[in-house]
């Protein structure tokens, strides 16, 4: 928890934590305490903060097995909403603007796990928000992931999240991001989003949250 808080929105601390072995320490804790959700939650959160807008840390986390450990935590603790939320957060941060990580996450079952989290925890706004954001990051500039997300029901899941959590501004915001990335340069997804009511959902979000930037 301490490392995540120190790294959050602080580039110098992100670099220092990584340089002094912090990433390795977090991953070691996750590996040793796989059954302990209380370890997995702050560890996934720390990895997300360390990876956010830091290309070196994204690469280091992946190289040291971080993606595999995040997915293992999500797979093991399916009933624990906080593990799912922070796991999705970590995956989204690791995938952002990193083609290798996008491909690795998808290859290791990450898209399926994100969608499973969203399906199981429909009432949890945090899981829905981070799930939508993760899907958007995974879809960005990756044609294979766009197709896979759609094929596994991702468009339906995003629209369901937006419909259920209309009053929670960050969920529609994440949903709009995901829909935009899924639709970009993909005619099939554009048609599917429109057919399932996506245009209406986006306009409803914009109408309801006029004060939310």
mmCIF file of N, CA, C and O in Angstrom, residues 103-169:
data_model
loop_
_atom_site.group_PDB
_atom_site.id
_atom_site.type_symbol
_atom_site.label_atom_id
_atom_site.label_comp_id
_atom_site.label_asym_id
_atom_site.label_seq_id
_atom_site.Cartn_x
_atom_site.Cartn_y
_atom_site.Cartn_z
ATOM 1 N N UNK A 103 -0.608 -7.348 -26.203
ATOM 2 C CA UNK A 103 -0.621 -8.695 -26.785
ATOM 3 C C UNK A 103 -0.444 -9.764 -25.713
ATOM 4 O O UNK A 103 -1.116 -10.811 -25.744
ATOM 5 N N UNK A 104 0.437 -9.502 -24.758
ATOM 6 C CA UNK A 104 0.699 -10.498 -23.708
ATOM 7 C C UNK A 104 -0.523 -10.694 -22.814
ATOM 8 O O UNK A 104 -0.877 -11.827 -22.459
ATOM 9 N N UNK A 105 -1.149 -9.599 -22.440
ATOM 10 C CA UNK A 105 -2.343 -9.689 -21.596
ATOM 11 C C UNK A 105 -3.430 -10.496 -22.297
ATOM 12 O O UNK A 105 -4.058 -11.379 -21.692
ATOM 13 N N UNK A 106 -3.639 -10.220 -23.570
ATOM 14 C CA UNK A 106 -4.663 -10.962 -24.317
ATOM 15 C C UNK A 106 -4.292 -12.437 -24.441
ATOM 16 O O UNK A 106 -5.141 -13.321 -24.252
ATOM 17 N N UNK A 107 -3.022 -12.707 -24.746
ATOM 18 C CA UNK A 107 -2.577 -14.085 -24.943
ATOM 19 C C UNK A 107 -2.703 -14.913 -23.671
ATOM 20 O O UNK A 107 -2.930 -16.138 -23.727
ATOM 21 N N UNK A 108 -2.564 -14.266 -22.511
ATOM 22 C CA UNK A 108 -2.632 -14.983 -21.238
ATOM 23 C C UNK A 108 -4.044 -14.988 -20.632
ATOM 24 O O UNK A 108 -4.236 -15.348 -19.476
ATOM 25 N N UNK A 109 -5.023 -14.574 -21.428
ATOM 26 C CA UNK A 109 -6.407 -14.657 -20.968
ATOM 27 C C UNK A 109 -6.933 -13.433 -20.264
ATOM 28 O O UNK A 109 -7.985 -13.488 -19.612
ATOM 29 N N UNK A 110 -6.243 -12.314 -20.397
ATOM 30 C CA UNK A 110 -6.631 -11.119 -19.664
ATOM 31 C C UNK A 110 -7.971 -10.542 -20.072
ATOM 32 O O UNK A 110 -8.737 -10.063 -19.225
ATOM 33 N N UNK A 111 -8.276 -10.569 -21.367
ATOM 34 C CA UNK A 111 -9.569 -10.039 -21.814
ATOM 35 C C UNK A 111 -10.703 -10.850 -21.194
ATOM 36 O O UNK A 111 -11.686 -10.296 -20.683
ATOM 37 N N UNK A 112 -10.554 -12.156 -21.216
ATOM 38 C CA UNK A 112 -11.573 -13.035 -20.639
ATOM 39 C C UNK A 112 -11.758 -12.762 -19.148
ATOM 40 O O UNK A 112 -12.893 -12.727 -18.644
ATOM 41 N N UNK A 113 -10.657 -12.542 -18.432
ATOM 42 C CA UNK A 113 -10.744 -12.285 -16.992
ATOM 43 C C UNK A 113 -11.380 -10.932 -16.689
ATOM 44 O O UNK A 113 -12.156 -10.802 -15.727
ATOM 45 N N UNK A 114 -11.078 -9.913 -17.476
ATOM 46 C CA UNK A 114 -11.710 -8.606 -17.273
ATOM 47 C C UNK A 114 -13.222 -8.721 -17.475
ATOM 48 O O UNK A 114 -14.014 -8.219 -16.674
ATOM 49 N N UNK A 115 -13.621 -9.404 -18.531
ATOM 50 C CA UNK A 115 -15.050 -9.559 -18.797
ATOM 51 C C UNK A 115 -15.728 -10.416 -17.728
ATOM 52 O O UNK A 115 -16.876 -10.163 -17.360
ATOM 53 N N UNK A 116 -15.014 -11.412 -17.221
ATOM 54 C CA UNK A 116 -15.571 -12.233 -16.137
ATOM 55 C C UNK A 116 -15.783 -11.394 -14.884
ATOM 56 O O UNK A 116 -16.791 -11.543 -14.183
ATOM 57 N N UNK A 117 -14.831 -10.501 -14.601
ATOM 58 C CA UNK A 117 -14.966 -9.618 -13.439
ATOM 59 C C UNK A 117 -16.179 -8.709 -13.589
ATOM 60 O O UNK A 117 -16.959 -8.526 -12.645
ATOM 61 N N UNK A 118 -16.362 -8.144 -14.777
ATOM 62 C CA UNK A 118 -17.494 -7.259 -15.012
ATOM 63 C C UNK A 118 -18.813 -8.021 -14.919
ATOM 64 O O UNK A 118 -19.812 -7.501 -14.405
ATOM 65 N N UNK A 119 -18.823 -9.259 -15.395
ATOM 66 C CA UNK A 119 -20.034 -10.074 -15.354
ATOM 67 C C UNK A 119 -20.409 -10.475 -13.925
ATOM 68 O O UNK A 119 -21.585 -10.503 -13.562
ATOM 69 N N UNK A 120 -19.410 -10.773 -13.116
ATOM 70 C CA UNK A 120 -19.655 -11.251 -11.751
ATOM 71 C C UNK A 120 -19.993 -10.121 -10.787
ATOM 72 O O UNK A 120 -20.755 -10.311 -9.833
ATOM 73 N N UNK A 121 -19.439 -8.938 -11.031
ATOM 74 C CA UNK A 121 -19.589 -7.822 -10.089
ATOM 75 C C UNK A 121 -20.326 -6.655 -10.757
ATOM 76 O O UNK A 121 -19.840 -5.524 -10.779
ATOM 77 N N UNK A 122 -21.503 -6.952 -11.270
ATOM 78 C CA UNK A 122 -22.259 -5.935 -12.008
ATOM 79 C C UNK A 122 -22.672 -4.750 -11.138
ATOM 80 O O UNK A 122 -22.837 -3.640 -11.644
ATOM 81 N N UNK A 123 -22.840 -4.971 -9.830
ATOM 82 C CA UNK A 123 -23.282 -3.899 -8.941
ATOM 83 C C UNK A 123 -22.139 -3.035 -8.415
ATOM 84 O O UNK A 123 -22.392 -2.019 -7.754
ATOM 85 N N UNK A 124 -20.913 -3.421 -8.699
ATOM 86 C CA UNK A 124 -19.758 -2.703 -8.177
ATOM 87 C C UNK A 124 -19.256 -1.696 -9.210
ATOM 88 O O UNK A 124 -18.675 -2.069 -10.232
ATOM 89 N N UNK A 125 -19.472 -0.420 -8.928
ATOM 90 C CA UNK A 125 -19.095 0.622 -9.888
ATOM 91 C C UNK A 125 -17.594 0.660 -10.132
ATOM 92 O O UNK A 125 -17.143 0.943 -11.254
ATOM 93 N N UNK A 126 -16.800 0.369 -9.106
ATOM 94 C CA UNK A 126 -15.346 0.386 -9.274
ATOM 95 C C UNK A 126 -14.868 -0.669 -10.240
ATOM 96 O O UNK A 126 -13.998 -0.411 -11.089
ATOM 97 N N UNK A 127 -15.418 -1.872 -10.142
ATOM 98 C CA UNK A 127 -15.054 -2.940 -11.077
ATOM 99 C C UNK A 127 -15.481 -2.563 -12.487
ATOM 100 O O UNK A 127 -14.731 -2.750 -13.458
ATOM 101 N N UNK A 128 -16.693 -2.021 -12.622
ATOM 102 C CA UNK A 128 -17.187 -1.661 -13.958
ATOM 103 C C UNK A 128 -16.350 -0.552 -14.588
ATOM 104 O O UNK A 128 -16.002 -0.611 -15.773
ATOM 105 N N UNK A 129 -16.005 0.450 -13.786
ATOM 106 C CA UNK A 129 -15.183 1.548 -14.316
ATOM 107 C C UNK A 129 -13.826 1.042 -14.783
ATOM 108 O O UNK A 129 -13.400 1.311 -15.922
ATOM 109 N N UNK A 130 -13.129 0.314 -13.914
ATOM 110 C CA UNK A 130 -11.788 -0.148 -14.267
ATOM 111 C C UNK A 130 -11.827 -1.216 -15.357
ATOM 112 O O UNK A 130 -10.912 -1.307 -16.179
ATOM 113 N N UNK A 131 -12.897 -2.017 -15.382
ATOM 114 C CA UNK A 131 -13.047 -2.985 -16.462
ATOM 115 C C UNK A 131 -13.197 -2.299 -17.803
ATOM 116 O O UNK A 131 -12.549 -2.671 -18.792
ATOM 117 N N UNK A 132 -14.049 -1.273 -17.855
ATOM 118 C CA UNK A 132 -14.211 -0.515 -19.098
ATOM 119 C C UNK A 132 -12.900 0.129 -19.538
ATOM 120 O O UNK A 132 -12.528 0.083 -20.722
ATOM 121 N N UNK A 133 -12.196 0.730 -18.590
ATOM 122 C CA UNK A 133 -10.923 1.381 -18.924
ATOM 123 C C UNK A 133 -9.904 0.370 -19.434
ATOM 124 O O UNK A 133 -9.179 0.630 -20.406
ATOM 125 N N UNK A 134 -9.847 -0.794 -18.800
ATOM 126 C CA UNK A 134 -8.908 -1.826 -19.239
ATOM 127 C C UNK A 134 -9.228 -2.282 -20.660
ATOM 128 O O UNK A 134 -8.330 -2.430 -21.503
ATOM 129 N N UNK A 135 -10.507 -2.494 -20.942
ATOM 130 C CA UNK A 135 -10.899 -2.914 -22.289
ATOM 131 C C UNK A 135 -10.525 -1.847 -23.318
ATOM 132 O O UNK A 135 -10.042 -2.166 -24.415
ATOM 133 N N UNK A 136 -10.742 -0.584 -22.961
ATOM 134 C CA UNK A 136 -10.379 0.487 -23.876
ATOM 135 C C UNK A 136 -8.889 0.531 -24.149
ATOM 136 O O UNK A 136 -8.458 0.687 -25.303
ATOM 137 N N UNK A 137 -8.092 0.377 -23.107
ATOM 138 C CA UNK A 137 -6.632 0.391 -23.273
ATOM 139 C C UNK A 137 -6.150 -0.808 -24.091
ATOM 140 O O UNK A 137 -5.227 -0.694 -24.902
ATOM 141 N N UNK A 138 -6.760 -1.958 -23.869
ATOM 142 C CA UNK A 138 -6.377 -3.158 -24.614
ATOM 143 C C UNK A 138 -6.778 -3.067 -26.083
ATOM 144 O O UNK A 138 -6.101 -3.614 -26.960
ATOM 145 N N UNK A 139 -7.868 -2.371 -26.359
ATOM 146 C CA UNK A 139 -8.362 -2.250 -27.735
ATOM 147 C C UNK A 139 -7.623 -1.185 -28.544
ATOM 148 O O UNK A 139 -7.595 -1.245 -29.777
ATOM 149 N N UNK A 140 -7.038 -0.227 -27.861
ATOM 150 C CA UNK A 140 -6.411 0.908 -28.531
ATOM 151 C C UNK A 140 -5.326 0.464 -29.518
ATOM 152 O O UNK A 140 -4.336 -0.155 -29.131
ATOM 153 N N UNK A 141 -5.554 0.762 -30.791
ATOM 154 C CA UNK A 141 -4.580 0.461 -31.850
ATOM 155 C C UNK A 141 -4.202 -1.025 -31.917
ATOM 156 O O UNK A 141 -3.076 -1.372 -32.293
ATOM 157 N N UNK A 142 -5.121 -1.911 -31.530
ATOM 158 C CA UNK A 142 -4.859 -3.351 -31.594
ATOM 159 C C UNK A 142 -6.076 -4.052 -32.188
ATOM 160 O O UNK A 142 -7.071 -4.291 -31.511
ATOM 161 N N UNK A 143 -5.981 -4.371 -33.473
ATOM 162 C CA UNK A 143 -7.120 -4.943 -34.188
ATOM 163 C C UNK A 143 -7.532 -6.297 -33.634
ATOM 164 O O UNK A 143 -8.730 -6.608 -33.549
ATOM 165 N N UNK A 144 -6.554 -7.115 -33.264
ATOM 166 C CA UNK A 144 -6.879 -8.446 -32.725
ATOM 167 C C UNK A 144 -7.666 -8.328 -31.421
ATOM 168 O O UNK A 144 -8.650 -9.054 -31.203
ATOM 169 N N UNK A 145 -7.240 -7.420 -30.553
ATOM 170 C CA UNK A 145 -7.933 -7.260 -29.282
ATOM 171 C C UNK A 145 -9.337 -6.682 -29.467
ATOM 172 O O UNK A 145 -10.276 -7.069 -28.766
ATOM 173 N N UNK A 146 -9.480 -5.740 -30.398
ATOM 174 C CA UNK A 146 -10.819 -5.208 -30.686
ATOM 175 C C UNK A 146 -11.772 -6.333 -31.066
ATOM 176 O O UNK A 146 -12.908 -6.401 -30.580
ATOM 177 N N UNK A 147 -11.313 -7.197 -31.964
ATOM 178 C CA UNK A 147 -12.159 -8.299 -32.417
ATOM 179 C C UNK A 147 -12.440 -9.283 -31.288
ATOM 180 O O UNK A 147 -13.570 -9.777 -31.141
ATOM 181 N N UNK A 148 -11.421 -9.565 -30.481
ATOM 182 C CA UNK A 148 -11.581 -10.537 -29.397
ATOM 183 C C UNK A 148 -12.545 -10.016 -28.323
ATOM 184 O O UNK A 148 -13.406 -10.757 -27.826
ATOM 185 N N UNK A 149 -12.403 -8.750 -27.979
ATOM 186 C CA UNK A 149 -13.292 -8.164 -26.983
ATOM 187 C C UNK A 149 -14.743 -8.229 -27.458
ATOM 188 O O UNK A 149 -15.647 -8.610 -26.703
ATOM 189 N N UNK A 150 -14.961 -7.882 -28.712
ATOM 190 C CA UNK A 150 -16.325 -7.938 -29.254
ATOM 191 C C UNK A 150 -16.852 -9.365 -29.289
ATOM 192 O O UNK A 150 -18.002 -9.629 -28.914
ATOM 193 N N UNK A 151 -16.006 -10.298 -29.719
ATOM 194 C CA UNK A 151 -16.425 -11.695 -29.842
ATOM 195 C C UNK A 151 -16.783 -12.309 -28.502
ATOM 196 O O UNK A 151 -17.641 -13.201 -28.414
ATOM 197 N N UNK A 152 -16.130 -11.836 -27.427
ATOM 198 C CA UNK A 152 -16.373 -12.390 -26.091
ATOM 199 C C UNK A 152 -17.442 -11.617 -25.305
ATOM 200 O O UNK A 152 -17.620 -11.827 -24.110
ATOM 201 N N UNK A 153 -18.147 -10.726 -26.002
ATOM 202 C CA UNK A 153 -19.241 -10.010 -25.357
ATOM 203 C C UNK A 153 -18.871 -8.713 -24.698
ATOM 204 O O UNK A 153 -19.636 -8.178 -23.884
ATOM 205 N N UNK A 154 -17.730 -8.157 -25.060
ATOM 206 C CA UNK A 154 -17.256 -6.951 -24.400
ATOM 207 C C UNK A 154 -18.098 -5.720 -24.669
ATOM 208 O O UNK A 154 -18.292 -4.880 -23.777
ATOM 209 N N UNK A 155 -18.611 -5.594 -25.880
ATOM 210 C CA UNK A 155 -19.452 -4.435 -26.185
ATOM 211 C C UNK A 155 -20.716 -4.476 -25.328
ATOM 212 O O UNK A 155 -21.126 -3.472 -24.731
ATOM 213 N N UNK A 156 -21.310 -5.645 -25.242
ATOM 214 C CA UNK A 156 -22.505 -5.814 -24.410
ATOM 215 C C UNK A 156 -22.205 -5.499 -22.952
ATOM 216 O O UNK A 156 -23.008 -4.850 -22.256
ATOM 217 N N UNK A 157 -21.038 -5.944 -22.467
ATOM 218 C CA UNK A 157 -20.659 -5.704 -21.072
ATOM 219 C C UNK A 157 -20.475 -4.220 -20.789
ATOM 220 O O UNK A 157 -20.901 -3.715 -19.743
ATOM 221 N N UNK A 158 -19.837 -3.517 -21.692
ATOM 222 C CA UNK A 158 -19.625 -2.075 -21.508
ATOM 223 C C UNK A 158 -20.958 -1.337 -21.480
ATOM 224 O O UNK A 158 -21.204 -0.480 -20.622
ATOM 225 N N UNK A 159 -21.836 -1.674 -22.411
ATOM 226 C CA UNK A 159 -23.137 -1.007 -22.460
ATOM 227 C C UNK A 159 -23.983 -1.331 -21.229
ATOM 228 O O UNK A 159 -24.725 -0.477 -20.732
ATOM 229 N N UNK A 160 -23.855 -2.556 -20.720
ATOM 230 C CA UNK A 160 -24.578 -2.925 -19.507
ATOM 231 C C UNK A 160 -24.077 -2.108 -18.313
ATOM 232 O O UNK A 160 -24.874 -1.667 -17.471
ATOM 233 N N UNK A 161 -22.764 -1.904 -18.241
ATOM 234 C CA UNK A 161 -22.192 -1.095 -17.162
ATOM 235 C C UNK A 161 -22.693 0.338 -17.230
ATOM 236 O O UNK A 161 -23.080 0.931 -16.212
ATOM 237 N N UNK A 162 -22.703 0.894 -18.424
ATOM 238 C CA UNK A 162 -23.162 2.271 -18.595
ATOM 239 C C UNK A 162 -24.643 2.407 -18.245
ATOM 240 O O UNK A 162 -25.068 3.409 -17.664
ATOM 241 N N UNK A 163 -25.429 1.394 -18.584
ATOM 242 C CA UNK A 163 -26.860 1.419 -18.310
ATOM 243 C C UNK A 163 -27.165 1.284 -16.821
ATOM 244 O O UNK A 163 -28.071 1.944 -16.292
ATOM 245 N N UNK A 164 -26.389 0.447 -16.132
ATOM 246 C CA UNK A 164 -26.645 0.174 -14.713
ATOM 247 C C UNK A 164 -26.157 1.286 -13.809
ATOM 248 O O UNK A 164 -26.742 1.570 -12.756
ATOM 249 N N UNK A 165 -25.062 1.921 -14.197
ATOM 250 C CA UNK A 165 -24.427 2.922 -13.314
ATOM 251 C C UNK A 165 -24.506 4.312 -13.939
ATOM 252 O O UNK A 165 -23.497 5.025 -14.037
ATOM 253 N N UNK A 166 -25.696 4.695 -14.341
ATOM 254 C CA UNK A 166 -25.866 5.981 -15.021
ATOM 255 C C UNK A 166 -25.500 7.170 -14.132
ATOM 256 O O UNK A 166 -25.051 8.200 -14.629
ATOM 257 N N UNK A 167 -25.684 7.011 -12.824
ATOM 258 C CA UNK A 167 -25.424 8.139 -11.920
ATOM 259 C C UNK A 167 -23.967 8.235 -11.487
ATOM 260 O O UNK A 167 -23.561 9.216 -10.863
ATOM 261 N N UNK A 168 -23.181 7.210 -11.795
ATOM 262 C CA UNK A 168 -21.771 7.173 -11.399
ATOM 263 C C UNK A 168 -20.946 7.644 -12.597
ATOM 264 O O UNK A 168 -20.643 6.879 -13.507
ATOM 265 N N UNK A 169 -20.576 8.904 -12.615
ATOM 266 C CA UNK A 169 -20.010 9.536 -13.810
ATOM 267 C C UNK A 169 -18.801 8.799 -14.382
ATOM 268 O O UNK A 169 -18.618 8.744 -15.605
#
